PDB file of C-alpha atoms in Angstrom:
ATOM      1  CA  GLU A  27     -60.534  45.131 -46.819  1.00 80.00           C
ATOM      2  CA  ALA A  28     -60.297  42.538 -49.613  1.00 88.00           C
ATOM      3  CA  ILE A  29     -56.895  43.905 -50.665  1.00 91.00           C
ATOM      4  CA  ILE A  30     -55.664  43.748 -47.063  1.00 94.00           C
ATOM      5  CA  ARG A  31     -56.772  40.112 -46.736  1.00 93.00           C
ATOM      6  CA  GLU A  32     -55.213  39.238 -50.093  1.00 94.00           C
ATOM      7  CA  GLU A  33     -51.868  40.810 -49.112  1.00 94.00           C
ATOM      8  CA  GLY A  34     -51.889  38.980 -45.779  1.00 94.00           C
ATOM      9  CA  GLU A  35     -52.617  35.641 -47.445  1.00 95.00           C
ATOM     10  CA  ARG A  36     -49.895  36.249 -50.037  1.00 94.00           C
ATOM     11  CA  ALA A  37     -47.330  36.951 -47.290  1.00 94.00           C
ATOM     12  CA  ALA A  38     -48.311  33.834 -45.340  1.00 95.00           C
ATOM     13  CA  TYR A  39     -48.113  31.711 -48.493  1.00 95.00           C
ATOM     14  CA  GLU A  40     -44.726  33.166 -49.477  1.00 94.00           C
ATOM     15  CA  VAL A  41     -43.242  32.370 -46.070  1.00 95.00           C
ATOM     16  CA  GLY A  42     -44.918  28.954 -45.886  1.00 94.00           C
ATOM     17  CA  VAL A  43     -47.341  29.374 -42.966  1.00 93.00           C
ATOM     18  CA  PRO A  44     -50.781  29.017 -44.595  1.00 82.00           C
ATOM     19  CA  ASP A  45     -52.724  28.112 -41.419  1.00 89.00           C
ATOM     20  CA  LEU A  46     -52.554  31.499 -39.675  1.00 93.00           C
ATOM     21  CA  HIS A  47     -55.507  32.867 -37.700  1.00 96.00           C
ATOM     22  CA  PRO A  48     -57.641  35.174 -39.919  1.00 95.00           C
ATOM     23  CA  GLU A  49     -56.873  38.113 -37.610  1.00 96.00           C
ATOM     24  CA  PHE A  50     -53.137  37.570 -38.121  1.00 96.00           C
ATOM     25  CA  ILE A  51     -53.797  37.580 -41.875  1.00 96.00           C
ATOM     26  CA  ARG A  52     -55.681  40.881 -41.609  1.00 95.00           C
ATOM     27  CA  LEU A  53     -52.959  42.514 -39.489  1.00 96.00           C
ATOM     28  CA  LEU A  54     -50.239  41.334 -41.862  1.00 95.00           C
ATOM     29  CA  GLY A  55     -52.141  42.732 -44.832  1.00 94.00           C
ATOM     30  CA  SER A  56     -52.396  46.087 -43.057  1.00 94.00           C
ATOM     31  CA  LEU A  57     -48.596  46.220 -42.816  1.00 94.00           C
ATOM     32  CA  LYS A  58     -48.447  46.455 -46.619  1.00 92.00           C
ATOM     33  CA  PHE A  59     -49.503  50.068 -46.134  1.00 90.00           C
ATOM     34  CA  ARG A  60     -47.071  50.900 -43.323  1.00 87.00           C
ATOM     35  CA  THR A  61     -43.442  51.963 -43.614  1.00 84.00           C
ATOM     36  CA  SER A  62     -40.623  52.265 -41.095  1.00 77.00           C
ATOM     37  CA  TYR A  63     -37.750  54.591 -42.076  1.00 69.00           C
ATOM     38  CA  GLY A  64     -38.858  54.147 -45.683  1.00 71.00           C
ATOM     39  CA  GLN A  65     -38.871  50.324 -45.522  1.00 79.00           C
ATOM     40  CA  ASN A  66     -42.202  48.604 -46.214  1.00 89.00           C
ATOM     41  CA  VAL A  67     -43.139  46.788 -42.999  1.00 91.00           C
ATOM     42  CA  LEU A  68     -44.755  43.762 -44.683  1.00 93.00           C
ATOM     43  CA  ALA A  69     -41.771  43.231 -47.002  1.00 92.00           C
ATOM     44  CA  HIS A  70     -39.490  43.585 -43.967  1.00 93.00           C
ATOM     45  CA  SER A  71     -41.568  41.009 -42.046  1.00 95.00           C
ATOM     46  CA  ILE A  72     -41.348  38.495 -44.900  1.00 95.00           C
ATOM     47  CA  GLU A  73     -37.589  39.003 -45.148  1.00 94.00           C
ATOM     48  CA  THR A  74     -37.216  38.646 -41.370  1.00 95.00           C
ATOM     49  CA  ALA A  75     -39.150  35.356 -41.483  1.00 96.00           C
ATOM     50  CA  HIS A  76     -36.892  33.942 -44.199  1.00 95.00           C
ATOM     51  CA  LEU A  77     -33.713  35.018 -42.376  1.00 95.00           C
ATOM     52  CA  ALA A  78     -34.898  33.638 -39.025  1.00 96.00           C
ATOM     53  CA  ALA A  79     -35.838  30.313 -40.651  1.00 96.00           C
ATOM     54  CA  ILE A  80     -32.424  29.994 -42.327  1.00 95.00           C
ATOM     55  CA  MET A  81     -30.599  30.658 -39.048  1.00 96.00           C
ATOM     56  CA  ALA A  82     -32.868  28.240 -37.164  1.00 95.00           C
ATOM     57  CA  ALA A  83     -32.153  25.488 -39.695  1.00 95.00           C
ATOM     58  CA  GLU A  84     -28.402  26.063 -39.367  1.00 93.00           C
ATOM     59  CA  LEU A  85     -28.567  25.920 -35.554  1.00 93.00           C
ATOM     60  CA  GLY A  86     -31.004  23.027 -35.255  1.00 94.00           C
ATOM     61  CA  ALA A  87     -33.707  25.243 -33.726  1.00 95.00           C
ATOM     62  CA  ASN A  88     -37.458  25.165 -34.445  1.00 97.00           C
ATOM     63  CA  VAL A  89     -37.675  26.445 -38.035  1.00 97.00           C
ATOM     64  CA  GLU A  90     -41.478  26.728 -38.007  1.00 97.00           C
ATOM     65  CA  LEU A  91     -41.463  28.812 -34.823  1.00 97.00           C
ATOM     66  CA  ALA A  92     -38.674  31.078 -36.088  1.00 97.00           C
ATOM     67  CA  LYS A  93     -40.507  31.548 -39.382  1.00 97.00           C
ATOM     68  CA  ARG A  94     -43.800  32.478 -37.679  1.00 97.00           C
ATOM     69  CA  GLY A  95     -42.053  34.714 -35.170  1.00 97.00           C
ATOM     70  CA  GLY A  96     -40.249  36.569 -37.940  1.00 96.00           C
ATOM     71  CA  LEU A  97     -43.394  37.046 -40.005  1.00 97.00           C
ATOM     72  CA  LEU A  98     -45.508  38.240 -37.065  1.00 97.00           C
ATOM     73  CA  HIS A  99     -42.904  40.194 -35.073  1.00 95.00           C
ATOM     74  CA  ASP A 100     -44.178  43.611 -36.212  1.00 94.00           C
ATOM     75  CA  ILE A 101     -47.953  43.015 -36.171  1.00 95.00           C
ATOM     76  CA  GLY A 102     -48.207  45.538 -33.331  1.00 93.00           C
ATOM     77  CA  LYS A 103     -47.372  48.245 -35.874  1.00 92.00           C
ATOM     78  CA  ALA A 104     -50.718  47.573 -37.552  1.00 91.00           C
ATOM     79  CA  VAL A 105     -52.520  49.001 -34.509  1.00 89.00           C
ATOM     80  CA  ASP A 106     -49.891  51.046 -32.614  1.00 75.00           C
ATOM     81  CA  HIS A 107     -51.536  54.275 -33.803  1.00 78.00           C
ATOM     82  CA  ARG A 108     -54.652  53.220 -31.849  1.00 82.00           C
ATOM     83  CA  VAL A 109     -53.083  51.481 -28.838  1.00 82.00           C
ATOM     84  CA  ASP A 110     -50.558  52.929 -26.392  1.00 82.00           C
ATOM     85  CA  GLY A 111     -47.270  51.140 -25.771  1.00 85.00           C
ATOM     86  CA  PRO A 112     -44.299  49.616 -27.628  1.00 89.00           C
ATOM     87  CA  HIS A 113     -45.336  47.793 -30.789  1.00 92.00           C
ATOM     88  CA  ALA A 114     -43.518  44.603 -29.717  1.00 92.00           C
ATOM     89  CA  LEU A 115     -45.608  44.308 -26.557  1.00 94.00           C
ATOM     90  CA  ILE A 116     -48.794  45.292 -28.380  1.00 94.00           C
ATOM     91  CA  GLY A 117     -48.148  42.548 -30.931  1.00 95.00           C
ATOM     92  CA  ALA A 118     -47.365  40.002 -28.215  1.00 96.00           C
ATOM     93  CA  ASP A 119     -50.636  40.808 -26.451  1.00 96.00           C
ATOM     94  CA  ILE A 120     -52.571  40.328 -29.696  1.00 96.00           C
ATOM     95  CA  ALA A 121     -50.838  36.993 -30.331  1.00 96.00           C
ATOM     96  CA  ARG A 122     -51.627  35.797 -26.799  1.00 96.00           C
ATOM     97  CA  ARG A 123     -55.317  36.703 -27.200  1.00 96.00           C
ATOM     98  CA  LEU A 124     -55.409  34.793 -30.493  1.00 96.00           C
ATOM     99  CA  GLY A 125     -54.125  31.642 -28.779  1.00 95.00           C
ATOM    100  CA  ALA A 126     -50.494  31.674 -29.923  1.00 95.00           C
ATOM    101  CA  SER A 127     -47.980  29.570 -28.008  1.00 96.00           C
ATOM    102  CA  GLU A 128     -45.916  31.266 -25.303  1.00 96.00           C
ATOM    103  CA  GLU A 129     -42.800  30.701 -27.424  1.00 97.00           C
ATOM    104  CA  LEU A 130     -44.338  32.576 -30.367  1.00 97.00           C
ATOM    105  CA  VAL A 131     -45.556  35.328 -28.035  1.00 97.00           C
ATOM    106  CA  ASN A 132     -41.997  35.630 -26.703  1.00 97.00           C
ATOM    107  CA  CYS A 133     -40.553  35.876 -30.229  1.00 97.00           C
ATOM    108  CA  ILE A 134     -42.786  38.894 -30.829  1.00 97.00           C
ATOM    109  CA  ALA A 135     -42.394  40.502 -27.392  1.00 96.00           C
ATOM    110  CA  ALA A 136     -38.606  40.187 -27.124  1.00 94.00           C
ATOM    111  CA  HIS A 137     -37.486  41.448 -30.525  1.00 91.00           C
ATOM    112  CA  HIS A 138     -36.656  44.911 -29.177  1.00 87.00           C
ATOM    113  CA  GLY A 139     -35.440  43.806 -25.751  1.00 85.00           C
ATOM    114  CA  GLU A 140     -38.507  44.884 -23.741  1.00 86.00           C
ATOM    115  CA  VAL A 141     -38.752  41.399 -22.231  1.00 91.00           C
ATOM    116  CA  GLU A 142     -36.232  38.575 -21.728  1.00 92.00           C
ATOM    117  CA  TYR A 143     -35.763  35.778 -24.250  1.00 92.00           C
ATOM    118  CA  LYS A 144     -37.383  32.482 -23.284  1.00 94.00           C
ATOM    119  CA  CYS A 145     -36.299  30.501 -26.331  1.00 95.00           C
ATOM    120  CA  LEU A 146     -33.532  30.430 -28.918  1.00 94.00           C
ATOM    121  CA  GLU A 147     -35.984  31.292 -31.678  1.00 96.00           C
ATOM    122  CA  ALA A 148     -36.729  34.664 -30.027  1.00 95.00           C
ATOM    123  CA  ILE A 149     -33.031  35.536 -30.249  1.00 95.00           C
ATOM    124  CA  LEU A 150     -33.002  34.521 -33.914  1.00 95.00           C
ATOM    125  CA  VAL A 151     -36.043  36.680 -34.688  1.00 96.00           C
ATOM    126  CA  GLU A 152     -34.362  39.684 -33.067  1.00 93.00           C
ATOM    127  CA  ALA A 153     -31.181  39.037 -35.077  1.00 93.00           C
ATOM    128  CA  ALA A 154     -33.121  38.596 -38.330  1.00 92.00           C
ATOM    129  CA  ASP A 155     -35.056  41.809 -37.658  1.00 91.00           C
ATOM    130  CA  ALA A 156     -31.796  43.710 -37.144  1.00 88.00           C
ATOM    131  CA  ILE A 157     -30.190  42.227 -40.274  1.00 88.00           C
ATOM    132  CA  SER A 158     -33.181  43.112 -42.456  1.00 85.00           C
ATOM    133  CA  GLY A 159     -33.353  46.662 -41.102  1.00 78.00           C
ATOM    134  CA  ALA A 160     -29.615  47.309 -41.343  1.00 69.00           C
ATOM    135  CA  ARG A 161     -29.178  45.911 -44.840  1.00 64.00           C
ATOM    136  CA  PRO A 162     -27.693  48.681 -47.042  1.00 58.00           C
ATOM    137  CA  GLY A 163     -30.482  50.452 -48.877  1.00 58.00           C
ATOM    138  CA  ALA A 164     -33.258  48.913 -46.786  1.00 54.00           C
ATOM    139  CA  ARG A 165     -34.110  52.063 -44.887  1.00 55.00           C
ATOM    140  CA  ARG A 166     -33.851  55.750 -45.604  1.00 55.00           C
ATOM    141  CA  GLU A 167     -31.844  57.823 -43.201  1.00 53.00           C
ATOM    142  CA  SER A 168     -33.040  61.212 -42.058  1.00 56.00           C
ATOM    143  CA  LEU A 169     -31.173  64.040 -43.783  1.00 60.00           C
ATOM    144  CA  GLU A 170     -29.703  65.187 -40.479  1.00 68.00           C
ATOM    145  CA  SER A 171     -28.276  61.779 -39.527  1.00 72.00           C
ATOM    146  CA  TYR A 172     -26.927  61.306 -43.056  1.00 72.00           C
ATOM    147  CA  ILE A 173     -25.092  64.656 -42.967  1.00 81.00           C
ATOM    148  CA  LYS A 174     -23.653  63.888 -39.525  1.00 83.00           C
ATOM    149  CA  ARG A 175     -22.385  60.497 -40.703  1.00 83.00           C
ATOM    150  CA  VAL A 176     -20.743  61.961 -43.802  1.00 88.00           C
ATOM    151  CA  GLU A 177     -19.125  64.784 -41.821  1.00 91.00           C
ATOM    152  CA  ALA A 178     -17.806  62.335 -39.215  1.00 92.00           C
ATOM    153  CA  LEU A 179     -16.314  60.196 -41.974  1.00 93.00           C
ATOM    154  CA  GLU A 180     -14.536  63.173 -43.522  1.00 94.00           C
ATOM    155  CA  ARG A 181     -13.269  64.305 -40.102  1.00 94.00           C
ATOM    156  CA  VAL A 182     -11.652  60.912 -39.537  1.00 95.00           C
ATOM    157  CA  ALA A 183      -9.784  61.215 -42.843  1.00 95.00           C
ATOM    158  CA  HIS A 184      -8.674  64.794 -42.151  1.00 95.00           C
ATOM    159  CA  SER A 185      -7.245  63.765 -38.775  1.00 96.00           C
ATOM    160  CA  PHE A 186      -4.295  62.090 -40.540  1.00 96.00           C
ATOM    161  CA  GLN A 187      -1.197  64.025 -41.562  1.00 95.00           C
ATOM    162  CA  GLY A 188      -0.620  64.473 -45.272  1.00 95.00           C
ATOM    163  CA  VAL A 189      -4.308  64.523 -46.213  1.00 96.00           C
ATOM    164  CA  ALA A 190      -5.142  67.419 -48.528  1.00 93.00           C
ATOM    165  CA  GLN A 191      -8.827  66.735 -49.178  1.00 92.00           C
ATOM    166  CA  ALA A 192     -11.398  64.085 -48.258  1.00 94.00           C
ATOM    167  CA  TYR A 193     -14.807  63.476 -49.810  1.00 92.00           C
ATOM    168  CA  ALA A 194     -17.477  61.035 -48.673  1.00 90.00           C
ATOM    169  CA  ILE A 195     -19.327  59.737 -51.749  1.00 83.00           C
ATOM    170  CA  GLN A 196     -21.835  57.004 -52.647  1.00 76.00           C
ATOM    171  CA  ALA A 197     -24.143  58.050 -49.773  1.00 72.00           C
ATOM    172  CA  GLY A 198     -21.285  57.687 -47.298  1.00 81.00           C
ATOM    173  CA  ARG A 199     -20.298  54.202 -48.464  1.00 82.00           C
ATOM    174  CA  GLU A 200     -16.943  55.385 -49.819  1.00 88.00           C
ATOM    175  CA  ILE A 201     -14.404  57.952 -48.663  1.00 93.00           C
ATOM    176  CA  ARG A 202     -11.920  59.294 -51.214  1.00 93.00           C
ATOM    177  CA  ILE A 203      -8.798  60.901 -49.807  1.00 95.00           C
ATOM    178  CA  ILE A 204      -6.407  63.053 -51.825  1.00 94.00           C
ATOM    179  CA  VAL A 205      -2.983  63.254 -50.203  1.00 95.00           C
ATOM    180  CA  LYS A 206      -0.102  65.695 -50.547  1.00 94.00           C
ATOM    181  CA  PRO A 207       2.421  63.902 -52.799  1.00 92.00           C
ATOM    182  CA  GLU A 208       5.358  65.737 -51.266  1.00 91.00           C
ATOM    183  CA  GLU A 209       4.461  64.301 -47.836  1.00 94.00           C
ATOM    184  CA  ILE A 210       3.015  60.882 -48.702  1.00 94.00           C
ATOM    185  CA  ASP A 211       4.813  58.468 -51.013  1.00 93.00           C
ATOM    186  CA  ASP A 212       3.232  55.401 -52.649  1.00 92.00           C
ATOM    187  CA  LEU A 213       3.973  53.025 -49.778  1.00 94.00           C
ATOM    188  CA  ALA A 214       2.722  55.546 -47.236  1.00 95.00           C
ATOM    189  CA  ALA A 215      -0.511  55.906 -49.235  1.00 94.00           C
ATOM    190  CA  ILE A 216      -1.136  52.162 -48.900  1.00 95.00           C
ATOM    191  CA  ARG A 217      -0.477  52.305 -45.156  1.00 96.00           C
ATOM    192  CA  LEU A 218      -2.689  55.364 -44.827  1.00 96.00           C
ATOM    193  CA  SER A 219      -5.693  53.618 -46.413  1.00 96.00           C
ATOM    194  CA  LYS A 220      -5.384  50.770 -43.903  1.00 96.00           C
ATOM    195  CA  GLU A 221      -4.986  53.147 -40.945  1.00 96.00           C
ATOM    196  CA  ILE A 222      -8.004  55.238 -41.951  1.00 96.00           C
ATOM    197  CA  ALA A 223     -10.122  52.096 -42.467  1.00 95.00           C
ATOM    198  CA  ARG A 224      -9.107  50.876 -39.010  1.00 94.00           C
ATOM    199  CA  LYS A 225      -9.984  54.202 -37.386  1.00 94.00           C
ATOM    200  CA  VAL A 226     -13.366  54.283 -39.151  1.00 93.00           C
ATOM    201  CA  GLU A 227     -14.114  50.783 -37.809  1.00 91.00           C
ATOM    202  CA  GLU A 228     -13.156  51.799 -34.279  1.00 91.00           C
ATOM    203  CA  SER A 229     -14.846  55.199 -34.077  1.00 89.00           C
ATOM    204  CA  LEU A 230     -17.966  55.129 -36.277  1.00 86.00           C
ATOM    205  CA  GLU A 231     -21.161  53.084 -36.524  1.00 78.00           C
ATOM    206  CA  TYR A 232     -22.434  52.372 -40.017  1.00 72.00           C
ATOM    207  CA  PRO A 233     -24.366  49.713 -41.980  1.00 64.00           C
ATOM    208  CA  GLY A 234     -22.498  47.472 -44.404  1.00 71.00           C
ATOM    209  CA  GLN A 235     -18.959  48.481 -45.295  1.00 81.00           C
ATOM    210  CA  ILE A 236     -17.123  51.674 -46.252  1.00 89.00           C
ATOM    211  CA  LYS A 237     -14.548  51.725 -49.029  1.00 90.00           C
ATOM    212  CA  VAL A 238     -11.429  53.810 -48.330  1.00 94.00           C
ATOM    213  CA  THR A 239      -9.632  55.095 -51.435  1.00 94.00           C
ATOM    214  CA  VAL A 240      -6.384  57.064 -51.148  1.00 95.00           C
ATOM    215  CA  ILE A 241      -5.326  59.013 -54.246  1.00 93.00           C
ATOM    216  CA  ARG A 242      -1.782  60.276 -54.695  1.00 92.00           C
ATOM    217  CA  GLU A 243      -1.183  62.285 -57.835  1.00 83.00           C
ATOM    218  CA  THR A 244       2.191  63.446 -59.128  1.00 78.00           C
ATOM    219  CA  ARG A 245       2.386  65.712 -62.154  1.00 74.00           C
ATOM    220  CA  ALA A 246       5.527  66.412 -64.139  1.00 78.00           C
ATOM    221  CA  VAL A 247       5.324  69.553 -66.273  1.00 80.00           C
ATOM    222  CA  ASP A 248       7.812  70.881 -68.790  1.00 85.00           C
ATOM    223  CA  TYR A 249       7.635  73.147 -71.816  1.00 86.00           C
ATOM    224  CA  ALA A 250       8.786  72.635 -75.401  1.00 87.00           C
ATOM    225  CA  LYS A 251      10.311  75.849 -76.716  1.00 83.00           C
TER     226      LYS A 251
END
């Protein structure tokens, strides 16, 4: 219990909201020991708070509200194994019972679209949550979804004429395409990389960016006798 309280206080201090209700502190500390798709939920909450605050400052919104909403948006995950319902609504209910403002309650409740936004800060919290979760390397994919993504990437490359082989590497963040040199010249290889990149953008969903590398190899062989 002491470790949980210490972790909650550390998170609140790091984000800059030291006057949180003790129950919020306890719930935040509990998130230190929860993960979502391999991402630590407390670390994700801290990152979401920072991102939401930055966006709020840029847009002239309420930075304090965005910061608190980002930090507390996933508190429902601390108890969702004991309480039925979506974690966003569970968290919003907890915040309401602890006397949080309706704007803060809305930031928590609306971050997965279960309820409508009532303030700009709720939109910013949802955006910050999505950015933190989608950041490359933030979350582990299931093996099945990873294999499907890699296979889809290779299929896109193979759909173009002149492609001999295609390999997705770097956990699907790069596709290397080997072309038939008798069919694809150097200029065509440059065009092909752009066309494949465009088709990947149009037909696949993926975090971050994917590098498209086209390799054209020509070998000249002779023998000294």
